[in-house]
């Protein structure tokens, strides 16, 4: 039986695991995000020590190049993260471990993990969103991760912003009041002056639910996924997802001709492990090709 | 060699064709949209007279039920079109012709036609939008039409609407100022007091380009298609699509890390025939299952 390595890369740490799924993780490690050389060195060292593995899946922060055949496939590209611009992650790990490597976004890995073992099990299509420091999205459609011109950059679509009701100009350095600029953890902290998990004002959470629902409405209008799974720190606020589904229902105003199923907008069954476990599922796709 | 029937259903007329593709249409007819019984009767009569065909594909106005296995598969459902609410189109045609029938939205049929023979040929994914009386969208992803909870209802997402610059409240009976309510032909006529093709004010077209770009930004953020094909009467306004791509580029503000390809937002190579030819491609999928 094959054994897979999963790697989930974030701005502060990289999670590594070896196994075949949620009930069979044989080794795990957390590596701090310092320089690419040091971080990748520690990841490779973990797999050499605890492996061998037959393939590795990497779900990384981005933007990144996941286009097969591209000369810079496996690179983190235009990230604001210092020292990580144009950092080769995927090719370097593939070269040093000598096994097939699949490389994708952290949210696509989480989408795959949730589709395989979590809240999206058995469904034809799901949309996975993370609402944390930033906002990102990824999709599984007919069992496959969605790719096109690039990977989805969900956080940067625009939603209606009533500046009379919410004068906050938005926190995105690229677009100001895009969805991420209005509703990410970074935006919440800048608007309300405290971390998201310290915000108690109910009106603040009503506004947050409204913005997230406007973003998800675009997802329903374009992709029509069978379920929407929302992870990330901000999404863990009690009752927020039920409220988002309520707002989404209001915004749709009966147009679909049927109600959204209960729990249409739901939390990841794999919790914070969705990314690293999804990376294991990614590794399996690399081994199969 | 198999011969296919294609049917494209609209609010004023239904187009029927028999053939195998754009260069091989052997018979065609236009049937007025009157009552379901009369219109379907004329369609069936055309295929009985000019056929036989091995399968029929139907791309219809909606909302409709295209969910395989549903008891009301093949029905037009909650349409405002008088007499057509809960009209059985697909099952009736299948029963009377005794051949496999594929049933989908008009825009999904057009998306399939453009992917197979038109502006989306050879691409992994495309998004097809029609901007006419209403606004609708459909996608081909990895060669397959996109389905999920329902079909996409692109026109009903919300985009930023600056009521100081554009006090028009929107024309959608369900949502007011959704994308369709702001940018469809119906909206243009209501806002400017004349039909879309009579509007000469450049500022009106600048506003139209802006709204369409905001809608397409959501498509790029969620689906990231390799190309966007825009059909429908309003989209034929000279220079509009180039202007939409310019606005889209401005809205993205370099975030993808590379420029949109020239002609990323483009017209349907099959023109007004995209729907009925796409229905022939749909028929082929029905024959294959």
XYZ file of C-alpha atoms in Angstrom:
578
model
C 0.000 0.000 0.000
C 1.265 3.443 -0.907
C 2.159 6.080 1.691
C 1.749 9.781 0.976
C 3.257 13.013 2.214
C 1.097 16.093 2.696
C 2.399 19.627 3.118
C 0.283 22.685 3.896
C 2.158 25.950 3.623
C 1.052 29.121 5.378
C 2.552 32.495 6.184
C 3.653 31.505 9.679
C 4.057 27.717 9.544
C 4.095 24.676 7.287
C 2.293 21.526 8.410
C 3.676 18.171 7.238
C 2.104 14.741 7.568
C 2.653 11.187 6.354
C -0.219 8.761 5.939
C -3.163 7.761 3.797
C -6.049 9.752 5.331
C -7.637 11.201 8.480
C -7.575 7.899 10.391
C -4.083 6.934 9.326
C -1.594 9.745 9.970
C 1.702 8.046 10.865
C 3.899 11.084 11.460
C 3.414 14.847 11.554
C 5.517 17.968 12.056
C 5.155 21.728 12.118
C 7.901 23.778 10.475
C 8.098 27.566 10.977
C 7.981 29.791 7.874
C 11.395 31.501 7.865
C 13.391 31.590 4.607
C 12.482 29.285 1.715
C 15.854 27.499 1.993
C 15.517 26.852 5.703
C 11.814 25.938 5.643
C 12.093 23.645 2.623
C 15.222 22.099 4.156
C 13.269 21.192 7.299
C 10.346 19.769 5.278
C 12.651 17.577 3.182
C 14.476 16.438 6.294
C 11.153 15.377 7.911
C 10.189 13.214 4.921
C 13.654 11.664 4.681
C 13.588 10.834 8.396
C 9.974 9.627 8.718
C 9.411 8.329 5.170
C 9.854 7.049 2.577
C 6.695 8.327 0.857
C 5.533 7.445 -2.649
C 4.404 10.970 -3.557
C 4.009 14.381 -1.961
C 1.139 16.855 -2.213
C 1.716 20.522 -1.432
C -1.021 23.053 -0.748
C 0.624 26.440 -0.373
C -0.213 30.080 0.229
C -0.074 32.081 -2.991
C -0.338 33.509 -5.515
C 1.528 30.603 -7.050
C 2.135 28.798 -10.315
C 0.233 25.499 -10.492
C 0.116 25.360 -14.309
C 1.457 21.979 -15.434
C 4.287 22.404 -17.945
C 5.062 25.982 -16.884
C 8.793 26.689 -16.330
C 7.946 28.132 -12.925
C 5.478 25.404 -11.914
C 5.758 24.864 -8.157
C 6.779 28.457 -7.427
C 5.157 30.871 -5.029
C 5.039 33.982 -7.242
C 3.888 37.530 -6.388
C 3.281 37.025 -2.662
C 3.769 40.008 -0.338
C 5.493 37.579 2.112
C 9.083 38.819 2.402
C 11.741 36.513 0.937
C 9.146 34.233 -0.695
C 8.621 36.087 -3.992
C 9.370 33.645 -6.821
C 10.407 30.951 -4.340
C 10.686 27.480 -5.861
C 8.882 25.119 -3.511
C 7.484 22.299 -5.654
C 10.400 21.642 -7.991
C 12.927 21.791 -5.137
C 11.024 19.277 -2.994
C 10.485 16.994 -6.018
C 14.195 17.090 -6.863
C 15.368 16.403 -3.328
C 12.891 13.628 -2.542
C 12.823 12.063 -6.020
C 9.078 11.323 -5.932
C 6.066 12.745 -7.845
C 4.839 16.043 -6.409
C 1.430 17.728 -6.823
C 1.361 21.467 -6.185
C -1.709 23.623 -5.638
C -3.156 26.348 -3.452
C -3.832 25.760 0.250
C -7.567 26.283 -0.364
C -7.652 23.861 -3.282
C -5.938 21.254 -1.076
C -8.510 21.882 1.651
C -11.329 21.640 -0.898
C -9.994 18.273 -2.029
C -9.635 17.050 1.566
C -13.181 18.092 2.470
C -14.538 16.506 -0.712
C -12.713 13.252 -0.039
C -13.197 12.830 3.699
C -15.144 15.778 5.100
C -18.238 17.924 4.586
C -18.236 17.435 0.813
C -18.107 13.630 0.805
C -20.078 12.072 -2.030
C -21.079 15.399 -3.586
C -20.580 16.285 -7.214
C -19.216 19.748 -6.492
C -18.190 21.807 -3.494
C -16.782 25.275 -2.932
C -14.303 25.688 -0.077
C -13.698 29.141 1.346
C -11.260 30.198 3.997
C -11.931 33.377 5.935
C -8.821 34.132 7.958
C -6.084 36.732 7.499
C -7.200 36.743 3.845
C -10.109 35.205 1.943
C -9.550 32.455 -0.591
C -11.654 29.893 -2.408
C -11.243 26.606 -4.219
C -13.557 24.128 -5.881
C -13.948 20.462 -6.616
C -16.123 19.879 -9.689
C -16.982 16.350 -10.804
C -14.284 15.050 -8.454
C -11.540 17.253 -9.917
C -9.936 20.450 -8.623
C -10.971 23.453 -10.655
C -8.245 25.098 -12.710
C -8.384 27.529 -15.596
C -6.577 30.692 -16.532
C -5.096 30.554 -13.042
C -6.393 29.390 -9.684
C -9.493 31.142 -8.279
C -8.753 34.413 -6.456
C -12.081 34.549 -4.698
C -11.197 37.254 -2.180
C -10.789 39.925 -4.814
C -14.262 40.121 -6.325
C -16.234 43.271 -5.564
C -19.434 43.343 -3.539
C -21.830 46.224 -2.853
C -20.341 48.480 -0.157
C -22.617 51.064 1.403
C -20.159 53.712 2.587
C -22.858 55.516 4.552
C -23.518 52.411 6.675
C -19.898 51.209 6.657
C -17.387 54.042 6.038
C -14.393 51.666 6.398
C -12.502 52.037 3.076
C -11.289 48.421 2.925
C -7.930 46.881 3.769
C -6.768 45.269 0.515
C -3.554 46.872 -0.775
C -4.534 45.964 -4.358
C -8.247 46.762 -4.445
C -9.341 48.542 -1.247
C -12.881 47.321 -0.681
C -12.921 43.970 -2.448
C -14.477 41.087 -0.432
C -11.148 40.373 1.297
C -10.689 44.087 1.967
C -14.084 44.233 3.706
C -14.508 40.863 5.403
C -11.143 39.170 6.104
C -9.670 38.974 9.596
C -7.290 41.750 8.576
C -10.233 43.945 7.558
C -12.142 43.210 10.784
C -9.119 44.133 12.904
C -8.559 47.363 10.968
C -12.263 48.350 11.074
C -13.028 47.518 14.697
C -9.618 48.012 16.322
C -9.358 44.543 17.840
C -8.780 40.968 16.704
C -11.762 39.208 15.126
C -12.193 36.817 18.050
C -12.520 39.787 20.436
C -15.363 41.476 18.517
C -18.585 41.252 20.529
C -20.809 43.830 18.797
C -23.642 41.964 17.124
C -23.943 44.614 14.386
C -20.335 43.882 13.399
C -21.169 40.214 12.857
C -24.382 41.071 10.996
C -22.283 43.154 8.588
C -19.718 40.350 8.283
C -22.479 37.820 7.483
C -23.895 40.181 4.842
C -20.530 40.628 3.071
C -19.754 36.907 3.112
C -23.249 36.138 1.763
C -22.741 38.636 -1.081
C -19.495 36.858 -1.966
C -21.118 33.424 -1.766
C -24.019 34.638 -3.905
C -21.487 35.162 -6.709
C -20.284 31.586 -6.177
C -23.828 30.256 -6.459
C -24.473 32.432 -9.527
C -21.354 31.192 -11.324
C -20.531 27.733 -10.000
C -23.742 26.546 -8.336
C -21.859 24.165 -5.987
C -23.778 21.463 -4.129
C -22.346 22.660 -0.821
C -20.211 25.520 0.473
C -17.665 24.714 3.181
C -16.255 27.696 5.071
C -13.072 27.315 7.114
C -10.571 29.737 8.644
C -10.399 31.489 11.992
C -13.067 34.151 11.380
C -15.584 31.526 10.203
C -15.412 29.816 13.599
C -17.349 32.660 15.253
C -20.409 30.945 16.807
C -23.510 31.151 14.639
C -21.826 33.061 11.811
C -22.313 30.412 9.115
C -26.017 29.930 9.878
C -26.366 33.699 9.622
C -24.503 33.732 6.298
C -26.870 31.078 4.928
C -29.837 33.169 6.109
C -28.494 36.257 4.328
C -27.779 34.213 1.214
C -31.380 32.950 1.189
C -32.618 36.531 1.540
C -30.386 37.716 -1.317
C -31.587 34.936 -3.627
C -35.205 35.799 -2.844
C -36.636 32.489 -4.025
C -35.130 32.691 -7.464
C -33.837 29.111 -7.613
C -37.358 27.766 -7.214
C -36.353 25.740 -4.176
C -34.836 26.372 -0.761
C -31.140 25.978 -0.040
C -30.685 22.659 1.806
C -30.113 22.939 5.579
C -26.388 23.178 6.200
C -25.699 24.306 2.645
C -23.131 26.712 4.116
C -21.241 24.591 6.620
C -17.995 24.182 8.508
C -15.174 21.837 7.447
C -15.649 18.408 9.038
C -11.857 18.023 9.062
C -11.491 21.355 10.879
C -8.017 22.873 10.790
C -6.655 19.593 9.377
C -8.495 20.034 6.035
C -5.421 21.536 4.349
C -2.764 19.026 5.339
C -5.089 16.049 4.825
C -6.134 17.488 1.474
C -2.448 17.669 0.589
C -2.297 13.901 1.204
C -5.224 13.500 -1.232
C -3.299 15.716 -3.673
C -0.273 13.436 -3.340
C -2.452 10.518 -4.352
C -3.344 12.320 -7.608
C 0.369 12.888 -8.274
C 1.122 9.214 -7.720
C -1.649 8.232 -10.146
C -0.242 10.259 -13.075
C -22.945 8.163 -39.142
C -25.370 9.526 -36.549
C -27.590 12.536 -37.187
C -28.629 14.878 -34.389
C -31.445 17.274 -33.661
C -30.801 20.585 -31.960
C -33.473 22.785 -30.378
C -32.891 26.229 -28.895
C -35.869 27.608 -27.007
C -36.387 31.314 -26.386
C -39.209 33.533 -25.225
C -40.293 34.459 -28.756
C -39.114 31.563 -30.926
C -37.632 28.087 -30.952
C -34.882 27.268 -33.448
C -34.625 23.669 -34.685
C -31.859 22.095 -36.752
C -30.772 18.673 -37.945
C -27.116 17.902 -38.661
C -23.761 17.098 -37.127
C -22.155 20.553 -36.768
C -21.744 24.087 -38.182
C -20.753 22.880 -41.656
C -23.374 20.179 -41.866
C -26.840 21.502 -41.090
C -29.271 19.538 -43.259
C -32.559 21.115 -42.236
C -33.642 24.014 -40.050
C -36.864 25.637 -38.893
C -38.064 28.437 -36.664
C -41.133 27.797 -34.536
C -42.917 30.671 -32.725
C -43.279 30.440 -28.936
C -47.028 30.250 -28.381
C -48.426 27.589 -26.030
C -46.282 24.634 -24.950
C -48.648 22.189 -26.695
C -48.592 24.063 -29.995
C -44.875 24.892 -29.971
C -43.772 21.395 -28.947
C -46.182 19.947 -31.508
C -44.505 21.957 -34.292
C -41.026 20.942 -33.117
C -41.931 17.251 -33.045
C -43.560 17.543 -36.455
C -40.362 19.099 -37.898
C -38.200 16.215 -36.654
C -40.691 13.588 -37.855
C -40.816 15.216 -41.300
C -37.098 16.007 -41.758
C -35.571 13.218 -39.632
C -35.084 10.630 -38.384
C -32.496 11.801 -35.841
C -30.596 9.587 -33.394
C -30.859 11.978 -30.460
C -32.110 15.463 -29.651
C -30.464 18.205 -27.592
C -32.577 21.011 -26.128
C -31.210 24.283 -24.803
C -34.125 26.209 -23.325
C -34.898 29.441 -21.541
C -35.368 28.890 -17.814
C -35.368 28.516 -14.938
C -35.663 24.820 -15.686
C -35.026 21.386 -14.240
C -31.956 19.744 -15.774
C -31.283 17.437 -12.821
C -30.964 13.864 -14.092
C -33.329 11.554 -12.249
C -35.642 14.354 -11.089
C -39.356 13.666 -11.640
C -39.647 17.039 -13.370
C -36.469 16.712 -15.442
C -37.033 18.430 -18.763
C -39.514 20.961 -17.382
C -39.338 24.725 -17.647
C -40.174 25.651 -14.029
C -40.660 29.094 -12.445
C -40.443 31.178 -15.626
C -42.426 34.443 -15.781
C -43.333 33.486 -19.393
C -47.131 33.081 -19.397
C -48.377 29.539 -19.985
C -44.901 28.019 -19.657
C -44.714 27.599 -15.871
C -44.024 23.911 -15.170
C -44.215 23.064 -18.875
C -42.852 19.635 -19.750
C -40.609 20.091 -22.767
C -37.898 17.438 -22.534
C -39.977 14.416 -21.458
C -42.704 15.196 -24.002
C -40.266 15.457 -26.920
C -38.452 12.301 -25.783
C -41.724 10.385 -25.551
C -43.007 11.501 -28.931
C -39.762 11.006 -30.863
C -38.577 7.899 -28.991
C -34.907 8.939 -28.993
C -32.491 10.014 -26.221
C -32.914 13.676 -25.251
C -30.439 15.984 -23.472
C -31.974 19.004 -21.757
C -30.137 22.059 -20.482
C -30.242 25.852 -20.407
C -29.897 27.896 -23.607
C -26.647 29.403 -22.303
C -25.190 26.021 -21.389
C -25.995 24.810 -24.907
C -24.304 27.897 -26.371
C -21.297 27.354 -24.080
C -21.002 23.786 -25.350
C -21.317 24.903 -28.986
C -18.659 27.594 -28.601
C -16.360 25.144 -26.809
C -16.798 22.526 -29.494
C -16.712 24.628 -32.673
C -16.324 28.312 -31.801
C -14.327 30.750 -29.683
C -13.598 28.193 -26.979
C -12.195 25.442 -29.200
C -9.367 23.480 -27.589
C -9.601 25.293 -24.262
C -9.899 23.587 -20.927
C -12.624 25.885 -19.660
C -14.802 28.682 -20.957
C -17.557 30.889 -19.582
C -20.359 31.863 -21.946
C -22.491 34.878 -21.109
C -25.490 36.206 -22.932
C -26.424 39.845 -22.506
C -29.827 40.325 -24.096
C -33.268 40.775 -22.562
C -31.758 39.067 -19.509
C -28.246 38.056 -18.489
C -27.298 34.395 -18.183
C -24.108 32.370 -17.968
C -22.918 28.832 -18.531
C -19.583 27.036 -18.345
C -17.673 24.191 -19.858
C -15.033 22.848 -17.457
C -12.699 20.058 -18.525
C -14.931 19.459 -21.540
C -18.110 19.036 -19.467
C -21.009 21.397 -18.841
C -21.004 22.708 -15.305
C -23.850 21.559 -13.059
C -24.268 21.594 -9.318
C -27.051 22.543 -6.962
C -28.812 23.926 -10.016
C -27.650 25.607 -13.194
C -25.736 28.897 -12.868
C -27.962 31.989 -12.477
C -25.255 34.456 -13.336
C -27.493 37.470 -13.860
C -28.574 37.608 -10.239
C -25.292 38.259 -8.444
C -24.880 41.709 -6.901
C -22.290 44.230 -8.043
C -21.390 47.620 -6.540
C -24.000 50.193 -7.564
C -23.186 53.850 -6.945
C -26.644 55.399 -6.668
C -25.203 58.911 -6.779
C -23.661 58.268 -10.203
C -26.451 55.950 -11.408
C -29.759 56.565 -9.613
C -31.566 53.907 -11.710
C -32.972 51.466 -9.124
C -32.600 48.359 -11.297
C -35.164 46.425 -13.334
C -35.099 42.911 -11.849
C -38.480 41.961 -10.336
C -36.719 39.601 -7.901
C -33.656 41.614 -6.845
C -33.831 45.175 -8.182
C -30.223 46.086 -8.858
C -28.595 42.713 -9.426
C -26.319 42.503 -12.508
C -29.282 41.686 -14.770
C -31.279 44.504 -13.177
C -28.516 46.995 -13.996
C -27.016 45.808 -17.284
C -29.476 43.687 -19.310
C -31.213 45.048 -22.407
C -34.348 45.414 -20.287
C -32.406 47.541 -17.771
C -30.851 49.695 -20.506
C -34.227 50.365 -22.061
C -35.768 51.258 -18.697
C -32.846 53.499 -17.671
C -32.319 55.380 -20.952
C -35.832 55.278 -22.413
C -34.875 53.666 -25.711
C -33.823 50.268 -27.003
C -30.188 49.291 -26.376
C -29.248 49.544 -30.041
C -30.464 53.153 -30.139
C -28.319 54.336 -27.213
C -25.583 56.663 -28.491
C -24.363 58.332 -25.300
C -20.801 57.171 -24.666
C -21.222 57.531 -20.895
C -24.051 54.984 -21.042
C -21.749 52.430 -22.674
C -18.928 53.219 -20.236
C -21.322 52.419 -17.383
C -22.480 49.242 -19.145
C -18.865 48.103 -19.627
C -18.177 48.760 -15.949
C -21.138 46.680 -14.734
C -20.359 43.781 -17.075
C -16.697 43.853 -15.972
C -17.765 43.724 -12.307
C -19.859 40.642 -13.120
C -17.056 38.996 -15.071
C -14.614 39.747 -12.245
C -16.727 37.443 -10.067
C -16.465 34.778 -12.766
C -12.665 35.105 -12.841
C -12.535 35.076 -9.022
C -14.615 31.895 -8.752
C -14.147 29.915 -11.960
C -10.994 31.365 -13.543
C -12.086 30.319 -17.077
C -9.516 30.319 -19.880
C -11.756 32.521 -22.007
C -15.018 34.440 -21.654
C -17.385 34.459 -24.632
C -20.127 37.094 -24.579
C -23.134 36.760 -26.858
C -26.571 38.348 -27.001
C -27.889 41.500 -28.645
C -26.457 44.057 -26.213
C -22.963 42.546 -26.483
C -22.918 43.286 -30.214
C -22.536 47.029 -29.562
C -19.290 47.965 -31.383
C -16.255 48.097 -29.107
C -18.153 47.066 -25.974
C -16.287 43.809 -25.329
C -12.847 45.428 -25.698
C -14.000 48.048 -23.222
C -15.232 45.345 -20.823
C -11.833 43.631 -20.959
C -10.141 46.982 -20.254
C -12.353 47.546 -17.199
C -11.753 43.986 -16.029
C -7.983 44.527 -16.260
C -8.326 47.744 -14.247
C -10.437 45.994 -11.593
C -7.921 43.155 -11.236
C -5.098 45.681 -10.845
C -2.290 43.254 -11.657
C -3.279 40.751 -9.013
C -2.992 37.627 -11.167
C 0.695 38.337 -11.800
C 0.164 38.352 -15.567
C -1.954 40.210 -18.095
C -5.230 38.839 -19.430
C -4.585 37.435 -22.930
C -5.717 39.622 -25.845
C -9.286 38.665 -26.718
C -9.862 37.076 -23.320
C -13.359 38.591 -23.430
C -14.571 37.822 -26.925
C -17.609 37.360 -29.136
C -19.074 33.950 -30.067
C -17.472 32.684 -33.291
C -20.758 30.904 -34.057
C -22.681 34.159 -33.588
C -26.422 33.770 -33.108
C -26.132 30.091 -34.103
C -24.192 29.167 -30.936
C -27.332 27.990 -29.141
C -28.867 25.738 -31.761
C -25.487 24.287 -32.796
C -24.655 23.755 -29.133
C -27.948 21.874 -28.843
C -26.649 19.525 -31.571
C -23.502 19.001 -29.466
C -25.796 18.339 -26.490
C -27.658 15.719 -28.517
C -24.361 13.955 -29.121
C -23.829 13.663 -25.343
C -27.331 12.175 -24.998
C -26.598 9.618 -27.706
C -23.372 8.628 -25.954
C -25.024 7.779 -22.630
